[in-house]
XYZ file of C-alpha atoms in Angstrom:
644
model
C 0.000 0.000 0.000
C 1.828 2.994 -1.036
C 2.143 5.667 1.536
C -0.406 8.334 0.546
C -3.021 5.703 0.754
C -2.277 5.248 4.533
C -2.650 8.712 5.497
C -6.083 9.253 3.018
C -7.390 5.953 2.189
C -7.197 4.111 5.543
C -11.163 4.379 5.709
C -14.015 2.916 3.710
C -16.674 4.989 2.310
C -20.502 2.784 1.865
C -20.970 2.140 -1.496
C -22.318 5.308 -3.054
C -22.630 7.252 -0.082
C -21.007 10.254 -2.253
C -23.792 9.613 -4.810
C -26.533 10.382 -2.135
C -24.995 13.689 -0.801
C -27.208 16.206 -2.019
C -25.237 18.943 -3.642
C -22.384 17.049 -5.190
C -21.411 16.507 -8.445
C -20.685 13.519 -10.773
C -16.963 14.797 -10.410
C -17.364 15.159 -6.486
C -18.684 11.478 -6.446
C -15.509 10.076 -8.064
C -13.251 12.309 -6.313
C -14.319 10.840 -3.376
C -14.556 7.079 -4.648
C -10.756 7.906 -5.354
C -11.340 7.418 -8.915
C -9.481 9.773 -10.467
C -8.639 9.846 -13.943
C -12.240 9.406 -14.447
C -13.127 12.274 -11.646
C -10.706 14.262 -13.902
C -12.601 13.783 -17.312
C -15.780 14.401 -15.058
C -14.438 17.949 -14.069
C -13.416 18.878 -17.261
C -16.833 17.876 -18.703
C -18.477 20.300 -15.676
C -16.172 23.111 -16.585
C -17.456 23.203 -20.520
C -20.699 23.953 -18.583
C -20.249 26.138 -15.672
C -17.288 27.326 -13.575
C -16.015 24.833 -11.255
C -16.140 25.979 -7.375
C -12.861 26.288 -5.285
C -12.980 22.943 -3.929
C -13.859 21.129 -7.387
C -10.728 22.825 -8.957
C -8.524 21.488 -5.431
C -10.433 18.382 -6.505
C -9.434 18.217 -10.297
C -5.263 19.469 -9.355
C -5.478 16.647 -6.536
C -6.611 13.999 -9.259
C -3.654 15.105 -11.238
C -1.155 14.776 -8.521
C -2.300 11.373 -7.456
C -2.202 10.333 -11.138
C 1.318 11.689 -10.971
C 0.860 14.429 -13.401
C 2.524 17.066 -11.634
C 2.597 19.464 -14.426
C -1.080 19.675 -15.026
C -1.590 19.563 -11.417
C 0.962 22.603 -11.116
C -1.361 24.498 -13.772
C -4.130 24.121 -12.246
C -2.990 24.869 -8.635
C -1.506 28.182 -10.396
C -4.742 28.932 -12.231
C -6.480 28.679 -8.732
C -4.059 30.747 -7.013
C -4.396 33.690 -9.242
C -7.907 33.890 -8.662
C -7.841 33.768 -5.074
C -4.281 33.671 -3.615
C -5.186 32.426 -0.425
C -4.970 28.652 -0.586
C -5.573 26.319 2.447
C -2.699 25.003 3.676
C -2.754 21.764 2.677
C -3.121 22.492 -0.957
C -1.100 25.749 -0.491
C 1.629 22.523 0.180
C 0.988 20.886 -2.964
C 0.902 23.703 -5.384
C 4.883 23.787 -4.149
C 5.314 20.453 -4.264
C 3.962 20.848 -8.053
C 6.369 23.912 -8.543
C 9.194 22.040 -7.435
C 8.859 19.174 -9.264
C 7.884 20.448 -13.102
C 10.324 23.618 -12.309
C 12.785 23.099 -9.731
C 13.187 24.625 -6.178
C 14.635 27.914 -7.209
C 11.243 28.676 -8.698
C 9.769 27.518 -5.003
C 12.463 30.077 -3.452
C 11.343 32.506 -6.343
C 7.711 31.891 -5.057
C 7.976 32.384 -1.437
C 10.227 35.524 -1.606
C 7.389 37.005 -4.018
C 4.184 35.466 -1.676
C 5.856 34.156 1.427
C 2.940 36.059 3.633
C 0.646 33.566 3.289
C 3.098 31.356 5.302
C 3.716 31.278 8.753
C 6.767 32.617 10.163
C 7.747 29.220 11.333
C 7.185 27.352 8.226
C 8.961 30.392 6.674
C 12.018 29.980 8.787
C 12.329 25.991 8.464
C 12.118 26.307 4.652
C 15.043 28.789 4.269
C 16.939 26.476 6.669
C 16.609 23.391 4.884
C 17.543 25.232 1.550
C 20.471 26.454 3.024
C 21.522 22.590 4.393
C 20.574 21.605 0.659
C 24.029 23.490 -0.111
C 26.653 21.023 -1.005
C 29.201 23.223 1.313
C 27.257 22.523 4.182
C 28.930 18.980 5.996
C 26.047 16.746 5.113
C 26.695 14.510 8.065
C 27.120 10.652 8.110
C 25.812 8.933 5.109
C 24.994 4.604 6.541
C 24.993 1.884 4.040
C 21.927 1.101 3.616
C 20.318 -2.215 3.050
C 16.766 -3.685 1.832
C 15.708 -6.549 4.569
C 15.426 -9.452 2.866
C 12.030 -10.738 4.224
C 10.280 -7.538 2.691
C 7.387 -8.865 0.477
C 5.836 -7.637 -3.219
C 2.907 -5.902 -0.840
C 3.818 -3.161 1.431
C 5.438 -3.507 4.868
C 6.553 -0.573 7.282
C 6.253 0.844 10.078
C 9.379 -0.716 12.149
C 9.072 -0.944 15.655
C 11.677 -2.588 18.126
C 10.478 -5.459 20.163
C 13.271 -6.991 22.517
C 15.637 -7.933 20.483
C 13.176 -8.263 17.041
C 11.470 -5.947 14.857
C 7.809 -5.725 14.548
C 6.478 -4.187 11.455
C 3.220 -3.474 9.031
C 2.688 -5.414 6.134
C -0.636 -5.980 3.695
C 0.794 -9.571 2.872
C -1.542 -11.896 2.116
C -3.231 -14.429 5.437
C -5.934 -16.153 4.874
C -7.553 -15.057 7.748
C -7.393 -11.621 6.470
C -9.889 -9.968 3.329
C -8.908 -7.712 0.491
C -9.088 -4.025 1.638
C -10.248 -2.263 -2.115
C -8.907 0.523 -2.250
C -5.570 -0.719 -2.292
C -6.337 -4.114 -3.876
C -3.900 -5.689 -0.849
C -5.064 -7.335 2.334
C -5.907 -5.647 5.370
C -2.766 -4.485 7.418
C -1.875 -6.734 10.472
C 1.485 -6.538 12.756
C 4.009 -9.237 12.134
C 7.635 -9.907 14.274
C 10.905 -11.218 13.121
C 14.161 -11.953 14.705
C 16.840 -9.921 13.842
C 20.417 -11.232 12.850
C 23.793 -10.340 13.530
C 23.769 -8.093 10.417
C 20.761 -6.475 11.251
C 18.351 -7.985 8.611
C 15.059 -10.088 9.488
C 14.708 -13.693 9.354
C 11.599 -16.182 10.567
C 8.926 -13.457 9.780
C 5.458 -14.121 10.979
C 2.336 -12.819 12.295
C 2.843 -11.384 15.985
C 0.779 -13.247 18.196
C 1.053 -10.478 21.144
C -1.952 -8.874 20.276
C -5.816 -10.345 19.411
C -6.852 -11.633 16.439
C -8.853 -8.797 14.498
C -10.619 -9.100 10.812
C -9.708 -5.377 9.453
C -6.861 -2.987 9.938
C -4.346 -2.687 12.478
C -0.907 -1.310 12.236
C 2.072 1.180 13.216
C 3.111 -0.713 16.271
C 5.240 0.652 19.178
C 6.456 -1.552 22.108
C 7.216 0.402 25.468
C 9.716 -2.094 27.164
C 8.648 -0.031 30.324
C 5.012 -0.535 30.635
C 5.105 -4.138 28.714
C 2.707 -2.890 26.682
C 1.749 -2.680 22.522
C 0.424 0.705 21.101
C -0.985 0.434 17.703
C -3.893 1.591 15.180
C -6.929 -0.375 13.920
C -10.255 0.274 12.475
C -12.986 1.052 14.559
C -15.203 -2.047 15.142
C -17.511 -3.276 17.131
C -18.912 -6.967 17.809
C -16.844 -7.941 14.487
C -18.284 -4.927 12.133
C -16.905 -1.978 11.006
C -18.206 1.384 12.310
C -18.633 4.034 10.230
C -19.507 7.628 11.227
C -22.608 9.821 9.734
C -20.619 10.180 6.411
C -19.643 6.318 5.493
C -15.992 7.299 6.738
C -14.282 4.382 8.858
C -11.650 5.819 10.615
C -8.749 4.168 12.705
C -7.873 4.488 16.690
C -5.264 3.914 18.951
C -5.331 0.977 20.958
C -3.115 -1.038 23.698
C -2.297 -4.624 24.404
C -0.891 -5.286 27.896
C 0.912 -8.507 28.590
C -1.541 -10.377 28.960
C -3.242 -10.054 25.881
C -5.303 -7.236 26.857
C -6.825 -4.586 24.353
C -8.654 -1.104 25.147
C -8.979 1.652 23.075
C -7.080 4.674 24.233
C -7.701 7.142 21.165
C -11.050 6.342 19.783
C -13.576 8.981 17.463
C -15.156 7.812 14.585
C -14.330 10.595 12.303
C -10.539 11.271 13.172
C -8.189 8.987 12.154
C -5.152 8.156 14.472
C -1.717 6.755 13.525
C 1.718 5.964 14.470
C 1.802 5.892 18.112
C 5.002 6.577 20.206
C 5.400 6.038 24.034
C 7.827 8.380 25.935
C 8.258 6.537 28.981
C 10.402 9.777 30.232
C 7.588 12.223 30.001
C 5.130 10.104 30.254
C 3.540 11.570 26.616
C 2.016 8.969 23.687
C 2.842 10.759 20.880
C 0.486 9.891 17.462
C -0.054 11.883 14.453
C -4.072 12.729 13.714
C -6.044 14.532 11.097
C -8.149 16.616 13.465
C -9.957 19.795 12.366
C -7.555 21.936 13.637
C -4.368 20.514 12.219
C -2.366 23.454 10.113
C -2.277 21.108 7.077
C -2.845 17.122 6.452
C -2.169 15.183 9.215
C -0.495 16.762 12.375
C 1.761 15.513 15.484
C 0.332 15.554 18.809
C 0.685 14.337 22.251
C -1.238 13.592 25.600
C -0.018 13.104 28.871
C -0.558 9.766 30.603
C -0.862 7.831 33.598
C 1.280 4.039 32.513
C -0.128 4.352 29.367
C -3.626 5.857 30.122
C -4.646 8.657 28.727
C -4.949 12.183 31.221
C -5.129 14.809 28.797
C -6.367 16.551 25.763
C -4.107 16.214 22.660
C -2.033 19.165 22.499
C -0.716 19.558 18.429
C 2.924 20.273 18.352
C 2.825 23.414 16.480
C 4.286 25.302 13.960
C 7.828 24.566 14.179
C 6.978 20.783 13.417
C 3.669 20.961 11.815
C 3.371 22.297 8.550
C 0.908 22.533 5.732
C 1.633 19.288 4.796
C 1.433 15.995 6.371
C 3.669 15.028 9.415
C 3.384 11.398 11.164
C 5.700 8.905 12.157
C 7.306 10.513 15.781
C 9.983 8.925 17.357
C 12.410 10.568 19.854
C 15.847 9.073 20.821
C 17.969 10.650 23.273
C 16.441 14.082 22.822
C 16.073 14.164 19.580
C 12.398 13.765 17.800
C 12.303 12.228 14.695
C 9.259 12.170 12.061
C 8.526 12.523 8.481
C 6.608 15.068 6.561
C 5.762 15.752 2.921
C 6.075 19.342 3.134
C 7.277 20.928 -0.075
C 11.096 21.478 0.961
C 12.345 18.304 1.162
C 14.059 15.825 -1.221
C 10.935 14.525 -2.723
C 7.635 12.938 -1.058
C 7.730 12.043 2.560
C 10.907 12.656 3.744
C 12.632 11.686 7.358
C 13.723 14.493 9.630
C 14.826 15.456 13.091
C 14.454 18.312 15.657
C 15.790 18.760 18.708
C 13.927 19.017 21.720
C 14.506 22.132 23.805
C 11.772 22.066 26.126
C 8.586 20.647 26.676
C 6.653 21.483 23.474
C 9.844 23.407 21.969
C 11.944 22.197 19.287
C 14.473 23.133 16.464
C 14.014 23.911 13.395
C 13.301 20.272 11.867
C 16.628 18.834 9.556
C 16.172 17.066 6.758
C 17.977 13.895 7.732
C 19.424 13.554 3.599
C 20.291 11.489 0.774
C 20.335 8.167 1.582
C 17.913 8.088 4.446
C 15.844 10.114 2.046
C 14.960 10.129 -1.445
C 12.419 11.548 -4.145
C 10.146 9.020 -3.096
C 8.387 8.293 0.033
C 10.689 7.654 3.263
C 8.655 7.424 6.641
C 8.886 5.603 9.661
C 12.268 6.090 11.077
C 13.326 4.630 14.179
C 17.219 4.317 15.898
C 18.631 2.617 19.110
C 21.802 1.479 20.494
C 23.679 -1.286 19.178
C 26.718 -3.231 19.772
C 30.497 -2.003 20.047
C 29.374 1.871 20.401
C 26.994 1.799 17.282
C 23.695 2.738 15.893
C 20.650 0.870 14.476
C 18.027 2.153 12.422
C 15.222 1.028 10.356
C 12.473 3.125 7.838
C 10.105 2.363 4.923
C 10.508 3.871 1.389
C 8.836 3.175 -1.574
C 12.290 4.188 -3.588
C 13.019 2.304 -6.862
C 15.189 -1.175 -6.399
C 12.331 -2.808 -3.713
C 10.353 -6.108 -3.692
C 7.462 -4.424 -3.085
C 5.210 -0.954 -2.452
C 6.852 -0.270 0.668
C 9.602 -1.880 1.956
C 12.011 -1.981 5.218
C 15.618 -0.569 5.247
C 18.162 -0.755 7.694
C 21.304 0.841 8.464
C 23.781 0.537 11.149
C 25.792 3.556 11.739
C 28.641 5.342 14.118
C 26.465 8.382 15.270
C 23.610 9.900 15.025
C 22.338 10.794 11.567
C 21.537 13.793 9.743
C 23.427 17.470 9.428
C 24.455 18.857 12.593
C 23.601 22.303 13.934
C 23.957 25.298 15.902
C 20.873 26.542 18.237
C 21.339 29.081 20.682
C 18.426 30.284 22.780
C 18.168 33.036 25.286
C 17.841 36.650 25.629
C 19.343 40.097 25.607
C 19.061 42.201 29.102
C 20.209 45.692 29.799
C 22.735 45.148 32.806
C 21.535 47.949 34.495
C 18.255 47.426 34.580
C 18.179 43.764 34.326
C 15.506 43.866 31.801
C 15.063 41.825 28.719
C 15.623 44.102 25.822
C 12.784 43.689 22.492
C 13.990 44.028 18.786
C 17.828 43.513 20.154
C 19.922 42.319 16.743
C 21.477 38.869 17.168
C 24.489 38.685 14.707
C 26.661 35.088 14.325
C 30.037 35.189 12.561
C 32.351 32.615 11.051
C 35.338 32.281 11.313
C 36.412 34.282 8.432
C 34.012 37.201 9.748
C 31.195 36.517 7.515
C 27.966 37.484 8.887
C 25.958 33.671 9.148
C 22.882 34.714 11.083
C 20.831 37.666 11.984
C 17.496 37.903 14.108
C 16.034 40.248 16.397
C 14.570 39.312 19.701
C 11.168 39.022 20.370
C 8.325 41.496 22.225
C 9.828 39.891 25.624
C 13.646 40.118 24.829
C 14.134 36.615 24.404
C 15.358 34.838 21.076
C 16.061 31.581 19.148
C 18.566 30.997 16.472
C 19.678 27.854 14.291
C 22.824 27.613 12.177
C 24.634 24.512 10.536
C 27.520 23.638 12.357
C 30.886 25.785 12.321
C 33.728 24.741 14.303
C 34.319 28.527 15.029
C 31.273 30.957 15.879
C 31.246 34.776 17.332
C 28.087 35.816 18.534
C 27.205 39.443 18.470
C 24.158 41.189 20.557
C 23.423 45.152 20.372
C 20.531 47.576 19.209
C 20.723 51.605 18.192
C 21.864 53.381 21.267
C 23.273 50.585 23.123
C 26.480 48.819 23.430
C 27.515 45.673 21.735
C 27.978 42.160 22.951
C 30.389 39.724 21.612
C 32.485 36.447 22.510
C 33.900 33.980 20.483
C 33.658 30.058 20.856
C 35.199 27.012 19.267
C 34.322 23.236 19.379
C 33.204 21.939 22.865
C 32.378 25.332 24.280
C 29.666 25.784 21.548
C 28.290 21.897 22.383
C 27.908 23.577 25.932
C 26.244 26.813 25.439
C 23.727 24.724 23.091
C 22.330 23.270 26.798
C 21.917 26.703 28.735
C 19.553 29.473 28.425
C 22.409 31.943 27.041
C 22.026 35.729 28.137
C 23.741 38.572 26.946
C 24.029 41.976 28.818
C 24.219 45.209 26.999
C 24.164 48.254 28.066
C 22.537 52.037 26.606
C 24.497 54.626 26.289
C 21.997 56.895 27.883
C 21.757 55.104 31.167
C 25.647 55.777 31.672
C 25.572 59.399 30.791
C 24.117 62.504 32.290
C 23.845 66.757 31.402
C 26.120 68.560 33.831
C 27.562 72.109 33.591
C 25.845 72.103 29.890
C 27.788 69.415 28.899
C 27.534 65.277 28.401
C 29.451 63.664 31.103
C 29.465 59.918 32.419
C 27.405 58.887 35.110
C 29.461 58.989 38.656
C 29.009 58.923 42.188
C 31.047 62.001 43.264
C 34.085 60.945 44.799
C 36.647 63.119 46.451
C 40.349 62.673 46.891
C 41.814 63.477 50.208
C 43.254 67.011 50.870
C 45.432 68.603 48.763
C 46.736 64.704 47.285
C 46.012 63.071 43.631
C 46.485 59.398 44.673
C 43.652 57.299 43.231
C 42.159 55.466 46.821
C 40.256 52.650 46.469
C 36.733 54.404 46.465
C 37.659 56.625 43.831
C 38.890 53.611 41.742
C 35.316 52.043 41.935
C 33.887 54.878 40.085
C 37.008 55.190 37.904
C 36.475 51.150 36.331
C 32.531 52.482 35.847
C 35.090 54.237 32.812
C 37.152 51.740 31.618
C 33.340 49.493 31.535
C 32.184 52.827 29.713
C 34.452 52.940 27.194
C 35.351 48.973 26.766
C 31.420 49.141 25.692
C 31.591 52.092 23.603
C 35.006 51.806 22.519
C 34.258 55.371 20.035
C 33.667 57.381 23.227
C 36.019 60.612 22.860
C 36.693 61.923 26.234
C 38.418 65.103 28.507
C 38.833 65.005 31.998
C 38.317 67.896 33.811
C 39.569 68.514 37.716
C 38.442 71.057 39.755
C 38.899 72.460 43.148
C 37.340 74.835 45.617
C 38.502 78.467 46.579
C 40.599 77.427 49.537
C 44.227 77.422 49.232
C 46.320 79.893 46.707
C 45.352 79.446 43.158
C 48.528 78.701 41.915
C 48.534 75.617 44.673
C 44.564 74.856 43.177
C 45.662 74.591 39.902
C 48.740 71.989 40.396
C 46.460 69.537 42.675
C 43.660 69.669 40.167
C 46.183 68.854 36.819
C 47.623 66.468 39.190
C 44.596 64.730 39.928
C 43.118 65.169 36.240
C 46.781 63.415 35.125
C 46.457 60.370 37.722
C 42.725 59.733 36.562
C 43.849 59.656 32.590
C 47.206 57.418 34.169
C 44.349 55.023 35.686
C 42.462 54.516 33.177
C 44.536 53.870 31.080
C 46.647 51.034 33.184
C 43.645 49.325 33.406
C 42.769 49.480 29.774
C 41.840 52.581 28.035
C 43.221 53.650 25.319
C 45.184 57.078 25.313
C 43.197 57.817 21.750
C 39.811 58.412 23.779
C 41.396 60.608 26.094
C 42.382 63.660 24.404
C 42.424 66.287 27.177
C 43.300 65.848 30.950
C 42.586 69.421 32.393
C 42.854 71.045 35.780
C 40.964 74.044 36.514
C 42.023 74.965 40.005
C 39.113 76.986 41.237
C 38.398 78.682 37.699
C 35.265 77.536 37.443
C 33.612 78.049 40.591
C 29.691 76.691 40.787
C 28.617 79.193 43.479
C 29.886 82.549 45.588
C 32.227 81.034 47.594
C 34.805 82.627 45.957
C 38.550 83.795 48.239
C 37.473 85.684 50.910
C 33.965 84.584 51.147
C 32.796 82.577 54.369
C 31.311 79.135 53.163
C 30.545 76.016 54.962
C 32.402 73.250 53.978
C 28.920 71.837 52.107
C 28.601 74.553 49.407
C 32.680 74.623 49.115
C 32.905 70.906 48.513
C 30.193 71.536 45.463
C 33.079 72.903 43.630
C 35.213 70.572 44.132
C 34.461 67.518 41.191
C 35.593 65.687 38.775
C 34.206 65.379 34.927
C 34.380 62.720 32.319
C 32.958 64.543 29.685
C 31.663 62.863 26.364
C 32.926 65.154 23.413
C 31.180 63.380 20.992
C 28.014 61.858 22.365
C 26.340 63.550 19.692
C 28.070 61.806 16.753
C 28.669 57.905 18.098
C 25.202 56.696 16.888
């Protein structure tokens, strides 16, 4: 059974039910009997009479693309578009699908820089990721040797699933206690088992006998070790007869077998279809994909939360980042990593195998196309990996690729580490260190090695951000916005690995919290200090303000500054005037043994008592109060006006 007839045709439809639906067409009717070269000579008949509606025409450019007549498919998608450019998402999917395949995936790129609003900023993000992994510059990652199992048979089998040390698997080969399921022309699916040799291939395969007996479907098996128990799919029955919802649709469920033979339903609603169920005995989650109503595309990934296998939750749909227009099933996670496969229009040709890391709960990666090999231009679904022997991999998936014995078939690989081109994520936020606030619209900049700009973003409404890069051995990461200073540190191999795990925050500061108007002029932002009477040695308070400088200007390494000295009226002028160029002199000799530059310093000046705030002039009786507001020292700013 080939692949798209799992995730559309795994339900029967009464005998012409369509026929009765008042309101449909002759076209309609076959459309929905999935006869579709003659729904397509229907539609064109309908058009010669009247206009088709919008969902005829997604009708008639479906019918193409499941005859595999992408080109006529493409035109008709484009005709469609034109007249009303918002397309759902599904189709919205395979109208770039269509694009890519009659005119290659520069025309896609062409196409979503010219109309990319109609896609979500997710889905916008993963595509130009994956086109940029798609360059052959980029380290593709391990490539296994791949091998067909041998016990694959001319039907379709898939769907690999671990089970001790065997493999169970979905096949339509023939049993004679099974009937013919017509749409396909193949027997109803059922679960078999083999044991798996040395190599990795399957020998002895046979029916798995874990699970009841049952007439109809049942498929996409997962065995948690840790609750002993089977999850997989089957039709919805009841006392040995299908049941069919107020349409004529027969949709499939998730079910569990416990030990002891055991089955209950644990997903179960007559018009949604369920498939591929995945345990995570960690969180506790069964993951499945579903078509519910409010899945962004086809069929979506979801989860609920569970009590040893029983369901405690509502499904919660994984969102954007993984969900996409298209059609998504197949989750797995290993060792923080989930795996699926999706058929959305960027990827090597129909379902294709990818992986996302899993940041936190309900937050992943941008999704990687795992690549050539594990992926083709056909369909490849159903991945799954574990541990093997002598510090290796195993893996199995399904592909319909040329070179099979059958529709689908199993392939294995055994492999060093894990699969697929490695990346660069970095999450966090942006905070203004004096505040301590998160900072919006901040610019995120990563450089190579070479200096080449990889990666910008901005941060969000609430400071934070997320950003995704294929590997470089080498990466300096940049944080700063108008008015404020810049961030930046540099990290090679390991060190990169580690800042991958951590919520990674980067302080900058704005130039307008460190300055202040004084005297008409911009000066920095000091406690006033004093130094001790009539000296110019730098004490230890006075240095604490002083490095609130050298942090100043290591920020804004532009600044331009003069420091001015001045002291009160006491003592002769001539006497005023030496202290203060003394102290001006061992301020500029401070900062600059601790790190400033003598090229932002272009004046140290002492004033004496020149420039006297108030009356107390010689002569003049003053407390000490008013006299000691003359005496201060200024970092002034020349040319705040011009650094931004």
């Amino acid at each position: 059974m080939k692949l798209k007839h799992l995730i559309f045709c795994f339900y029967l439809f009464f005998s012409g039910l369509a026929a009765a639906q008042e309101g449909m067409s002759k076209g309609d009717v076959l459309f929905f009997e999935y006869r579709y070269k003659s729904a397509i000579q229907e539609y064109l008949k309908e058009m010669r009479k009247q206009p088709l509606t919008v969902q005829q025409y997604l009708n008639l450019s479906e019918s193409y693309l499941k005859l595999g007549d992408h080109e006529r498919a493409t035109k008709a998608y484009l005709e469609l578009y034109k007249k009303d450019s918002v397309l759902p998402g599904y189709h919205l999917n395979k109208m770039l699908l269509g694009i890519r395949q009659t005119r290659g995936m520069d025309s896609v790129k062409v196409f979503l820089s010219t109309g990319s609003s109609s896609l979500s900023t997710e889905l916008y993000e993963n595509a130009l990721f994956n086109f940029d992994l798609q360059d052959e510059s980029i380290d593709q990652g391990v490539f296994p040797d791949i091998f067909n199992l041998n016990d694959n048979s001319p039907q379709s089998d898939f769907a690999p699933s671990f089970y001790r040390d065997q493999l169970l698997f979905t096949s339509a080969r023939n049993l004679d206690s099974k009937k013919t399921y017509e749409p396909s022309g193949e027997s109803y699916l059922d679960i078999f088992v083999a044991r798996l040799n040395i190599k990795g291939d399957i020998v002895a395969t046979r029916p798995f006998r874990g699970i009841p007996n049952f007439d109809y479907h049942q498929g996409t098996p997962y065995f948690s070790e840790e609750l002993d128990m089977v999850f997989y799919i089957r039709s919805n029955e009841e006392n040995g007869n299908l049941v069919f919802d107020e349409n004529g649709k027969n949709a499939l469920s998730v079910g569990a077998t416990d030990r002891s033979g055991n089955f209950r339903f644990l997903l179960k609603d007559l018009s949604t279809s369920f498939y591929y169920p995945f345990y995570d005995s960690a969180s506790g989650k069964l993951y499945f994909a579903a078509n519910f109503d409010d899945s962004l595309g086809g069929t979506d990934l979801y989860y609920v939360y569970t009590n040893n296998g029983l369901i405690m939750s509502s499904p919660v749909n994984l969102g954007p980042r993984i969900n996409t227009p298209g059609n998504e099933i197949a989750p797995y996670i290993f060792e923080g990593s989930l795996y699926f496969a999706s058929d959305v229009f960027y990827g090597l040709g129909g379902m294709d195998n990818y992986k996302s890391e899993i940041l936190e709960d309900n937050v992943y990666s941008i999704p990687v196309n795992l690549g050539k090999g594990l992926n083709s231009e056909h369909d490849d679904f159903g991945f799954i990996l574990k541990n093997y022997q002598e510090n290796s991999l195993i893996g199995y998936f399904a592909s319909n690729r040329p070179g099979g014995k059958g529709n689908d078939d199993l392939y294995g690989f055994i492999i060093q580490e894990k699969p697929g081109i490695k990346t660069f994520t970095l999450n966090g936020s942006v905070l203004n260190l004096k505040t301590n606030e998160r900072i919006p619209a901040a610019e995120i900049r990563l450089f190579n090695q070479e200096g080449k700009i990889i990666k910008e973003e901005k941060t969000d409404e609430k400071g934070m951000f997320r950003i995704e890069i294929p590997w470089q051995e080498t990466i300096t990461i940049q944080a700063t916005k108008n008015r404020h200073s810049i961030f930046s540190d540099t990290y090679t191999g390991d060190a990169l690995s580690q800042i991958q795990n951590t919520s990674y925050n980067m302080g900058i500061v704005s130039i307008d919290d460190l300055v202040e108007e004084a005297e008409d002029q911009t000066v920095l932002k000091l406690n006033k200090f004093y130094f001790e009477k009539g000296q110019s040695k730098i004490t230890p308070a006075i240095a604490v303000e002083l490095d609130k400088v050298v942090d100043a200007v290591s920020r804004f390494p532009q600044m331009q500054l003069r420091i001015e000295s001045h002291t009160d009226s006491r003592g002769g002028s001539s006497t005023n005037f030496r202290i203060s160029q003394n102290r001006a002199d061992a301020i500029k000799d401070y900062l600059e043994s601790n790190g400033v530059s003598s090229s932002n310093i272009l004046y140290s000046i002492g004033y004496g008592e020149d420039k006297l705030l108030n009356d107390c002039t010689n002569g003049v009786f003053c407390l000490d109060t008013f006299h000691k507001k003359n005496e201060r020292q200024l970092i002034v700013v020349l040319n705040y006006d011009l650094l931004f």
